[in-house]
Amino acid sequence: MRYTDEKELEKRLMNASTRRSAFEQMVAQYSEQLYWQIRRIVLIHEDADDVLQNVFLKAWKNIDSFRSDSKLSTWLYRIALNECIDFMRHKKTVGSVQAESSDATHVAAMLMADEYFDGDELQATLQEAIATLPEKQRMIFNMRYFDEMKYNDMSELLGTTVGALKASYHIAVKKISDYFKQKD
């Protein structure tokens, strides 16, 4: 697959005659990255697929509201984060088994039972530790640690200062480190 420059893709998305093919290109170009960002939050493969589908449906419906003052990838990531938050809130409201995933004691067992999880026990324990973090800290940790996102990009995405993000990340790392020390 040929990756298209974001600015070129944005232009094609804004043109009614090229919108559909540009959108298909956007889906092909960003699906895997968004999937893994979503998966780290919702944990289960099938749930991540559902949320990803909702992200692209929402993007298609709101493509006219996209403003070129932010990057296309940032806009998609913001939609994905909001969809993840909505998904997690809905699951907690419904009271399903997924609501238990926020309880760290269930995360490792749930991941090890997931046929799509290809990690080892150490990775499952890391996810278990991450699950103990408050929701916003968990998102910040995931963006910085797994996605290697720059603080400036995170600041734009979350509407939080760089200093607050750095502090939150540092606290998250400390909590995760303490969690592993407790497990030993």
JSON list of C-alpha atoms in Angstrom, two decimals:
[
{"chain": "A", "resi": 1, "resn": "MET", "atom": "CA", "xyz": [0.00, 0.00, 0.00]},
{"chain": "A", "resi": 2, "resn": "ARG", "atom": "CA", "xyz": [1.27, 3.44, -0.91]},
{"chain": "A", "resi": 3, "resn": "TYR", "atom": "CA", "xyz": [1.11, 5.94, 1.94]},
{"chain": "A", "resi": 4, "resn": "THR", "atom": "CA", "xyz": [-0.30, 9.29, 0.99]},
{"chain": "A", "resi": 5, "resn": "ASP", "atom": "CA", "xyz": [1.00, 12.53, 2.44]},
{"chain": "A", "resi": 6, "resn": "GLU", "atom": "CA", "xyz": [-1.50, 13.91, 5.01]},
{"chain": "A", "resi": 7, "resn": "LYS", "atom": "CA", "xyz": [-1.89, 17.26, 3.25]},
{"chain": "A", "resi": 8, "resn": "GLU", "atom": "CA", "xyz": [-2.55, 15.55, -0.09]},
{"chain": "A", "resi": 9, "resn": "LEU", "atom": "CA", "xyz": [-5.06, 13.23, 1.57]},
{"chain": "A", "resi": 10, "resn": "GLU", "atom": "CA", "xyz": [-6.79, 16.19, 3.26]},
{"chain": "A", "resi": 11, "resn": "LYS", "atom": "CA", "xyz": [-7.19, 17.96, -0.08]},
{"chain": "A", "resi": 12, "resn": "ARG", "atom": "CA", "xyz": [-8.69, 14.84, -1.65]},
{"chain": "A", "resi": 13, "resn": "LEU", "atom": "CA", "xyz": [-11.06, 14.40, 1.31]},
{"chain": "A", "resi": 14, "resn": "MET", "atom": "CA", "xyz": [-12.34, 17.96, 0.92]},
{"chain": "A", "resi": 15, "resn": "ASN", "atom": "CA", "xyz": [-13.05, 17.46, -2.80]},
{"chain": "A", "resi": 16, "resn": "ALA", "atom": "CA", "xyz": [-16.43, 15.76, -3.35]},
{"chain": "A", "resi": 17, "resn": "SER", "atom": "CA", "xyz": [-15.23, 13.99, -6.50]},
{"chain": "A", "resi": 18, "resn": "THR", "atom": "CA", "xyz": [-12.26, 12.33, -4.77]},
{"chain": "A", "resi": 19, "resn": "ARG", "atom": "CA", "xyz": [-13.68, 12.00, -1.24]},
{"chain": "A", "resi": 20, "resn": "ARG", "atom": "CA", "xyz": [-14.64, 8.33, -1.41]},
{"chain": "A", "resi": 21, "resn": "SER", "atom": "CA", "xyz": [-11.29, 7.10, -2.74]},
{"chain": "A", "resi": 22, "resn": "ALA", "atom": "CA", "xyz": [-9.43, 9.39, -0.32]},
{"chain": "A", "resi": 23, "resn": "PHE", "atom": "CA", "xyz": [-11.48, 8.03, 2.57]},
{"chain": "A", "resi": 24, "resn": "GLU", "atom": "CA", "xyz": [-10.66, 4.46, 1.51]},
{"chain": "A", "resi": 25, "resn": "GLN", "atom": "CA", "xyz": [-6.99, 5.45, 1.41]},
{"chain": "A", "resi": 26, "resn": "MET", "atom": "CA", "xyz": [-7.30, 7.04, 4.87]},
{"chain": "A", "resi": 27, "resn": "VAL", "atom": "CA", "xyz": [-8.88, 3.86, 6.29]},
{"chain": "A", "resi": 28, "resn": "ALA", "atom": "CA", "xyz": [-6.13, 1.71, 4.77]},
{"chain": "A", "resi": 29, "resn": "GLN", "atom": "CA", "xyz": [-3.41, 4.07, 5.97]},
{"chain": "A", "resi": 30, "resn": "TYR", "atom": "CA", "xyz": [-4.55, 4.59, 9.57]},
{"chain": "A", "resi": 31, "resn": "SER", "atom": "CA", "xyz": [-6.46, 1.41, 10.51]},
{"chain": "A", "resi": 32, "resn": "GLU", "atom": "CA", "xyz": [-3.60, -0.53, 12.04]},
{"chain": "A", "resi": 33, "resn": "GLN", "atom": "CA", "xyz": [-2.23, 2.37, 14.07]},
{"chain": "A", "resi": 34, "resn": "LEU", "atom": "CA", "xyz": [-5.68, 3.30, 15.37]},
{"chain": "A", "resi": 35, "resn": "TYR", "atom": "CA", "xyz": [-6.52, -0.34, 16.10]},
{"chain": "A", "resi": 36, "resn": "TRP", "atom": "CA", "xyz": [-3.54, -0.73, 18.42]},
{"chain": "A", "resi": 37, "resn": "GLN", "atom": "CA", "xyz": [-4.22, 2.58, 20.14]},
{"chain": "A", "resi": 38, "resn": "ILE", "atom": "CA", "xyz": [-7.82, 1.48, 20.73]},
{"chain": "A", "resi": 39, "resn": "ARG", "atom": "CA", "xyz": [-6.82, -2.06, 21.71]},
{"chain": "A", "resi": 40, "resn": "ARG", "atom": "CA", "xyz": [-4.55, -0.81, 24.49]},
{"chain": "A", "resi": 41, "resn": "ILE", "atom": "CA", "xyz": [-7.56, 0.93, 26.03]},
{"chain": "A", "resi": 42, "resn": "VAL", "atom": "CA", "xyz": [-10.39, -1.58, 25.50]},
{"chain": "A", "resi": 43, "resn": "LEU", "atom": "CA", "xyz": [-8.09, -4.66, 25.62]},
{"chain": "A", "resi": 44, "resn": "ILE", "atom": "CA", "xyz": [-10.32, -7.17, 23.77]},
{"chain": "A", "resi": 45, "resn": "HIS", "atom": "CA", "xyz": [-9.81, -7.69, 20.02]},
{"chain": "A", "resi": 46, "resn": "GLU", "atom": "CA", "xyz": [-13.50, -7.81, 19.09]},
{"chain": "A", "resi": 47, "resn": "ASP", "atom": "CA", "xyz": [-14.22, -4.66, 21.11]},
{"chain": "A", "resi": 48, "resn": "ALA", "atom": "CA", "xyz": [-11.30, -2.88, 19.47]},
{"chain": "A", "resi": 49, "resn": "ASP", "atom": "CA", "xyz": [-12.64, -3.83, 16.03]},
{"chain": "A", "resi": 50, "resn": "ASP", "atom": "CA", "xyz": [-16.09, -2.47, 16.95]},
{"chain": "A", "resi": 51, "resn": "VAL", "atom": "CA", "xyz": [-14.66, 0.79, 18.27]},
{"chain": "A", "resi": 52, "resn": "LEU", "atom": "CA", "xyz": [-12.43, 1.17, 15.19]},
{"chain": "A", "resi": 53, "resn": "GLN", "atom": "CA", "xyz": [-15.44, 0.74, 12.93]},
{"chain": "A", "resi": 54, "resn": "ASN", "atom": "CA", "xyz": [-17.28, 3.43, 14.93]},
{"chain": "A", "resi": 55, "resn": "VAL", "atom": "CA", "xyz": [-14.28, 5.75, 14.58]},
{"chain": "A", "resi": 56, "resn": "PHE", "atom": "CA", "xyz": [-14.36, 5.53, 10.80]},
{"chain": "A", "resi": 57, "resn": "LEU", "atom": "CA", "xyz": [-18.16, 5.86, 10.68]},
{"chain": "A", "resi": 58, "resn": "LYS", "atom": "CA", "xyz": [-17.94, 9.00, 12.78]},
{"chain": "A", "resi": 59, "resn": "ALA", "atom": "CA", "xyz": [-15.07, 10.32, 10.65]},
{"chain": "A", "resi": 60, "resn": "TRP", "atom": "CA", "xyz": [-17.11, 9.76, 7.46]},
{"chain": "A", "resi": 61, "resn": "LYS", "atom": "CA", "xyz": [-20.17, 11.50, 8.91]},
{"chain": "A", "resi": 62, "resn": "ASN", "atom": "CA", "xyz": [-18.12, 14.45, 10.15]},
{"chain": "A", "resi": 63, "resn": "ILE", "atom": "CA", "xyz": [-15.56, 14.81, 7.36]},
{"chain": "A", "resi": 64, "resn": "ASP", "atom": "CA", "xyz": [-16.97, 18.23, 6.48]},
{"chain": "A", "resi": 65, "resn": "SER", "atom": "CA", "xyz": [-16.24, 19.46, 10.01]},
{"chain": "A", "resi": 66, "resn": "PHE", "atom": "CA", "xyz": [-12.55, 18.56, 9.75]},
{"chain": "A", "resi": 67, "resn": "ARG", "atom": "CA", "xyz": [-10.45, 21.70, 10.01]},
{"chain": "A", "resi": 68, "resn": "SER", "atom": "CA", "xyz": [-6.98, 21.64, 8.53]},
{"chain": "A", "resi": 69, "resn": "ASP", "atom": "CA", "xyz": [-5.58, 23.51, 11.54]},
{"chain": "A", "resi": 70, "resn": "SER", "atom": "CA", "xyz": [-4.82, 20.11, 13.09]},
{"chain": "A", "resi": 71, "resn": "LYS", "atom": "CA", "xyz": [-3.33, 17.07, 11.41]},
{"chain": "A", "resi": 72, "resn": "LEU", "atom": "CA", "xyz": [-5.66, 14.43, 10.00]},
{"chain": "A", "resi": 73, "resn": "SER", "atom": "CA", "xyz": [-4.03, 11.78, 12.20]},
{"chain": "A", "resi": 74, "resn": "THR", "atom": "CA", "xyz": [-4.61, 13.95, 15.29]},
{"chain": "A", "resi": 75, "resn": "TRP", "atom": "CA", "xyz": [-8.27, 14.38, 14.35]},
{"chain": "A", "resi": 76, "resn": "LEU", "atom": "CA", "xyz": [-8.69, 10.61, 13.91]},
{"chain": "A", "resi": 77, "resn": "TYR", "atom": "CA", "xyz": [-6.88, 9.90, 17.16]},
{"chain": "A", "resi": 78, "resn": "ARG", "atom": "CA", "xyz": [-9.15, 12.34, 19.01]},
{"chain": "A", "resi": 79, "resn": "ILE", "atom": "CA", "xyz": [-12.22, 10.57, 17.59]},
{"chain": "A", "resi": 80, "resn": "ALA", "atom": "CA", "xyz": [-10.72, 7.22, 18.62]},
{"chain": "A", "resi": 81, "resn": "LEU", "atom": "CA", "xyz": [-10.06, 8.38, 22.18]},
{"chain": "A", "resi": 82, "resn": "ASN", "atom": "CA", "xyz": [-13.59, 9.73, 22.51]},
{"chain": "A", "resi": 83, "resn": "GLU", "atom": "CA", "xyz": [-15.04, 6.50, 21.12]},
{"chain": "A", "resi": 84, "resn": "CYS", "atom": "CA", "xyz": [-12.94, 4.48, 23.59]},
{"chain": "A", "resi": 85, "resn": "ILE", "atom": "CA", "xyz": [-14.15, 6.59, 26.49]},
{"chain": "A", "resi": 86, "resn": "ASP", "atom": "CA", "xyz": [-17.77, 6.25, 25.33]},
{"chain": "A", "resi": 87, "resn": "PHE", "atom": "CA", "xyz": [-17.31, 2.50, 24.89]},
{"chain": "A", "resi": 88, "resn": "MET", "atom": "CA", "xyz": [-15.82, 2.03, 28.36]},
{"chain": "A", "resi": 89, "resn": "ARG", "atom": "CA", "xyz": [-18.55, 4.14, 29.98]},
{"chain": "A", "resi": 90, "resn": "HIS", "atom": "CA", "xyz": [-21.25, 2.21, 28.13]},
{"chain": "A", "resi": 91, "resn": "LYS", "atom": "CA", "xyz": [-19.77, -1.14, 29.19]},
{"chain": "A", "resi": 92, "resn": "LYS", "atom": "CA", "xyz": [-19.66, -0.01, 32.82]},
{"chain": "A", "resi": 93, "resn": "THR", "atom": "CA", "xyz": [-23.26, 1.23, 32.62]},
{"chain": "A", "resi": 94, "resn": "VAL", "atom": "CA", "xyz": [-24.48, -2.01, 31.10]},
{"chain": "A", "resi": 95, "resn": "GLY", "atom": "CA", "xyz": [-22.62, -3.94, 33.80]},
{"chain": "A", "resi": 96, "resn": "SER", "atom": "CA", "xyz": [-21.07, -6.46, 31.47]},
{"chain": "A", "resi": 97, "resn": "VAL", "atom": "CA", "xyz": [-18.02, -8.62, 32.05]},
{"chain": "A", "resi": 98, "resn": "GLN", "atom": "CA", "xyz": [-15.95, -5.97, 30.24]},
{"chain": "A", "resi": 99, "resn": "ALA", "atom": "CA", "xyz": [-16.60, -3.58, 33.12]},
{"chain": "A", "resi": 100, "resn": "GLU", "atom": "CA", "xyz": [-14.53, -5.93, 35.25]},
{"chain": "A", "resi": 101, "resn": "SER", "atom": "CA", "xyz": [-11.56, -5.29, 32.97]},
{"chain": "A", "resi": 102, "resn": "SER", "atom": "CA", "xyz": [-10.90, -2.09, 34.86]},
{"chain": "A", "resi": 103, "resn": "ASP", "atom": "CA", "xyz": [-10.29, -4.30, 37.91]},
{"chain": "A", "resi": 104, "resn": "ALA", "atom": "CA", "xyz": [-6.60, -5.12, 37.57]},
{"chain": "A", "resi": 105, "resn": "THR", "atom": "CA", "xyz": [-6.96, -8.61, 39.01]},
{"chain": "A", "resi": 106, "resn": "HIS", "atom": "CA", "xyz": [-9.00, -9.70, 35.97]},
{"chain": "A", "resi": 107, "resn": "VAL", "atom": "CA", "xyz": [-6.92, -8.11, 33.24]},
{"chain": "A", "resi": 108, "resn": "ALA", "atom": "CA", "xyz": [-4.07, -10.63, 32.98]},
{"chain": "A", "resi": 109, "resn": "ALA", "atom": "CA", "xyz": [-6.39, -13.64, 32.97]},
{"chain": "A", "resi": 110, "resn": "MET", "atom": "CA", "xyz": [-8.66, -11.98, 30.43]},
{"chain": "A", "resi": 111, "resn": "LEU", "atom": "CA", "xyz": [-5.73, -11.18, 28.13]},
{"chain": "A", "resi": 112, "resn": "MET", "atom": "CA", "xyz": [-4.19, -14.63, 28.40]},
{"chain": "A", "resi": 113, "resn": "ALA", "atom": "CA", "xyz": [-7.58, -16.12, 27.45]},
{"chain": "A", "resi": 114, "resn": "ASP", "atom": "CA", "xyz": [-7.92, -13.81, 24.41]},
{"chain": "A", "resi": 115, "resn": "GLU", "atom": "CA", "xyz": [-6.91, -15.82, 21.33]},
{"chain": "A", "resi": 116, "resn": "TYR", "atom": "CA", "xyz": [-5.64, -12.61, 19.67]},
{"chain": "A", "resi": 117, "resn": "PHE", "atom": "CA", "xyz": [-3.29, -11.71, 22.54]},
{"chain": "A", "resi": 118, "resn": "ASP", "atom": "CA", "xyz": [0.19, -12.83, 21.57]},
{"chain": "A", "resi": 119, "resn": "GLY", "atom": "CA", "xyz": [2.05, -11.51, 24.60]},
{"chain": "A", "resi": 120, "resn": "ASP", "atom": "CA", "xyz": [3.63, -13.34, 27.49]},
{"chain": "A", "resi": 121, "resn": "GLU", "atom": "CA", "xyz": [2.93, -13.22, 31.21]},
{"chain": "A", "resi": 122, "resn": "LEU", "atom": "CA", "xyz": [5.15, -10.14, 31.68]},
{"chain": "A", "resi": 123, "resn": "GLN", "atom": "CA", "xyz": [3.15, -8.20, 29.08]},
{"chain": "A", "resi": 124, "resn": "ALA", "atom": "CA", "xyz": [-0.10, -9.32, 30.70]},
{"chain": "A", "resi": 125, "resn": "THR", "atom": "CA", "xyz": [1.20, -8.12, 34.07]},
{"chain": "A", "resi": 126, "resn": "LEU", "atom": "CA", "xyz": [2.13, -4.77, 32.51]},
{"chain": "A", "resi": 127, "resn": "GLN", "atom": "CA", "xyz": [-1.44, -4.44, 31.22]},
{"chain": "A", "resi": 128, "resn": "GLU", "atom": "CA", "xyz": [-2.68, -5.42, 34.66]},
{"chain": "A", "resi": 129, "resn": "ALA", "atom": "CA", "xyz": [-0.55, -2.64, 36.18]},
{"chain": "A", "resi": 130, "resn": "ILE", "atom": "CA", "xyz": [-1.77, -0.13, 33.60]},
{"chain": "A", "resi": 131, "resn": "ALA", "atom": "CA", "xyz": [-5.36, -1.08, 34.46]},
{"chain": "A", "resi": 132, "resn": "THR", "atom": "CA", "xyz": [-4.78, 0.17, 38.01]},
{"chain": "A", "resi": 133, "resn": "LEU", "atom": "CA", "xyz": [-4.20, 3.71, 36.73]},
{"chain": "A", "resi": 134, "resn": "PRO", "atom": "CA", "xyz": [-6.97, 6.30, 36.59]},
{"chain": "A", "resi": 135, "resn": "GLU", "atom": "CA", "xyz": [-8.47, 6.59, 33.09]},
{"chain": "A", "resi": 136, "resn": "LYS", "atom": "CA", "xyz": [-6.66, 9.77, 32.03]},
{"chain": "A", "resi": 137, "resn": "GLN", "atom": "CA", "xyz": [-3.30, 8.61, 33.40]},
{"chain": "A", "resi": 138, "resn": "ARG", "atom": "CA", "xyz": [-3.78, 5.32, 31.57]},
{"chain": "A", "resi": 139, "resn": "MET", "atom": "CA", "xyz": [-4.38, 7.13, 28.28]},
{"chain": "A", "resi": 140, "resn": "ILE", "atom": "CA", "xyz": [-1.36, 9.39, 28.80]},
{"chain": "A", "resi": 141, "resn": "PHE", "atom": "CA", "xyz": [0.85, 6.43, 29.68]},
{"chain": "A", "resi": 142, "resn": "ASN", "atom": "CA", "xyz": [-0.31, 4.47, 26.62]},
{"chain": "A", "resi": 143, "resn": "MET", "atom": "CA", "xyz": [0.22, 7.40, 24.26]},
{"chain": "A", "resi": 144, "resn": "ARG", "atom": "CA", "xyz": [3.70, 8.12, 25.56]},
{"chain": "A", "resi": 145, "resn": "TYR", "atom": "CA", "xyz": [5.00, 4.62, 26.27]},
{"chain": "A", "resi": 146, "resn": "PHE", "atom": "CA", "xyz": [3.49, 2.55, 23.45]},
{"chain": "A", "resi": 147, "resn": "ASP", "atom": "CA", "xyz": [2.85, 5.17, 20.77]},
{"chain": "A", "resi": 148, "resn": "GLU", "atom": "CA", "xyz": [5.92, 7.28, 21.63]},
{"chain": "A", "resi": 149, "resn": "MET", "atom": "CA", "xyz": [3.75, 10.34, 21.10]},
{"chain": "A", "resi": 150, "resn": "LYS", "atom": "CA", "xyz": [5.39, 13.70, 21.70]},
{"chain": "A", "resi": 151, "resn": "TYR", "atom": "CA", "xyz": [4.11, 15.74, 24.63]},
{"chain": "A", "resi": 152, "resn": "ASN", "atom": "CA", "xyz": [3.20, 18.64, 22.30]},
{"chain": "A", "resi": 153, "resn": "ASP", "atom": "CA", "xyz": [1.00, 16.33, 20.21]},
{"chain": "A", "resi": 154, "resn": "MET", "atom": "CA", "xyz": [-0.59, 14.90, 23.34]},
{"chain": "A", "resi": 155, "resn": "SER", "atom": "CA", "xyz": [-1.21, 18.43, 24.60]},
{"chain": "A", "resi": 156, "resn": "GLU", "atom": "CA", "xyz": [-3.03, 19.36, 21.39]},
{"chain": "A", "resi": 157, "resn": "LEU", "atom": "CA", "xyz": [-5.03, 16.14, 21.48]},
{"chain": "A", "resi": 158, "resn": "LEU", "atom": "CA", "xyz": [-6.06, 16.23, 25.13]},
{"chain": "A", "resi": 159, "resn": "GLY", "atom": "CA", "xyz": [-6.19, 19.99, 25.69]},
{"chain": "A", "resi": 160, "resn": "THR", "atom": "CA", "xyz": [-3.76, 19.72, 28.62]},
{"chain": "A", "resi": 161, "resn": "THR", "atom": "CA", "xyz": [-0.48, 21.51, 29.25]},
{"chain": "A", "resi": 162, "resn": "VAL", "atom": "CA", "xyz": [2.80, 19.77, 28.49]},
{"chain": "A", "resi": 163, "resn": "GLY", "atom": "CA", "xyz": [3.85, 20.17, 32.13]},
{"chain": "A", "resi": 164, "resn": "ALA", "atom": "CA", "xyz": [0.70, 18.46, 33.39]},
{"chain": "A", "resi": 165, "resn": "LEU", "atom": "CA", "xyz": [1.20, 15.62, 30.90]},
{"chain": "A", "resi": 166, "resn": "LYS", "atom": "CA", "xyz": [4.80, 15.10, 31.97]},
{"chain": "A", "resi": 167, "resn": "ALA", "atom": "CA", "xyz": [3.78, 15.03, 35.63]},
{"chain": "A", "resi": 168, "resn": "SER", "atom": "CA", "xyz": [0.94, 12.61, 34.93]},
{"chain": "A", "resi": 169, "resn": "TYR", "atom": "CA", "xyz": [3.22, 10.31, 32.93]},
{"chain": "A", "resi": 170, "resn": "HIS", "atom": "CA", "xyz": [5.87, 10.36, 35.65]},
{"chain": "A", "resi": 171, "resn": "ILE", "atom": "CA", "xyz": [3.27, 9.47, 38.31]},
{"chain": "A", "resi": 172, "resn": "ALA", "atom": "CA", "xyz": [1.92, 6.66, 36.09]},
{"chain": "A", "resi": 173, "resn": "VAL", "atom": "CA", "xyz": [5.40, 5.20, 35.62]},
{"chain": "A", "resi": 174, "resn": "LYS", "atom": "CA", "xyz": [5.98, 5.32, 39.38]},
{"chain": "A", "resi": 175, "resn": "LYS", "atom": "CA", "xyz": [2.67, 3.54, 40.07]},
{"chain": "A", "resi": 176, "resn": "ILE", "atom": "CA", "xyz": [3.45, 0.85, 37.49]},
{"chain": "A", "resi": 177, "resn": "SER", "atom": "CA", "xyz": [6.93, 0.39, 38.93]},
{"chain": "A", "resi": 178, "resn": "ASP", "atom": "CA", "xyz": [5.46, 0.06, 42.43]},
{"chain": "A", "resi": 179, "resn": "TYR", "atom": "CA", "xyz": [2.93, -2.47, 41.11]},
{"chain": "A", "resi": 180, "resn": "PHE", "atom": "CA", "xyz": [5.73, -4.66, 39.74]},
{"chain": "A", "resi": 181, "resn": "LYS", "atom": "CA", "xyz": [7.66, -4.37, 43.02]},
{"chain": "A", "resi": 182, "resn": "GLN", "atom": "CA", "xyz": [4.54, -5.55, 44.88]},
{"chain": "A", "resi": 183, "resn": "LYS", "atom": "CA", "xyz": [4.19, -8.55, 42.55]},
{"chain": "A", "resi": 184, "resn": "ASP", "atom": "CA", "xyz": [7.73, -9.76, 43.35]}
]
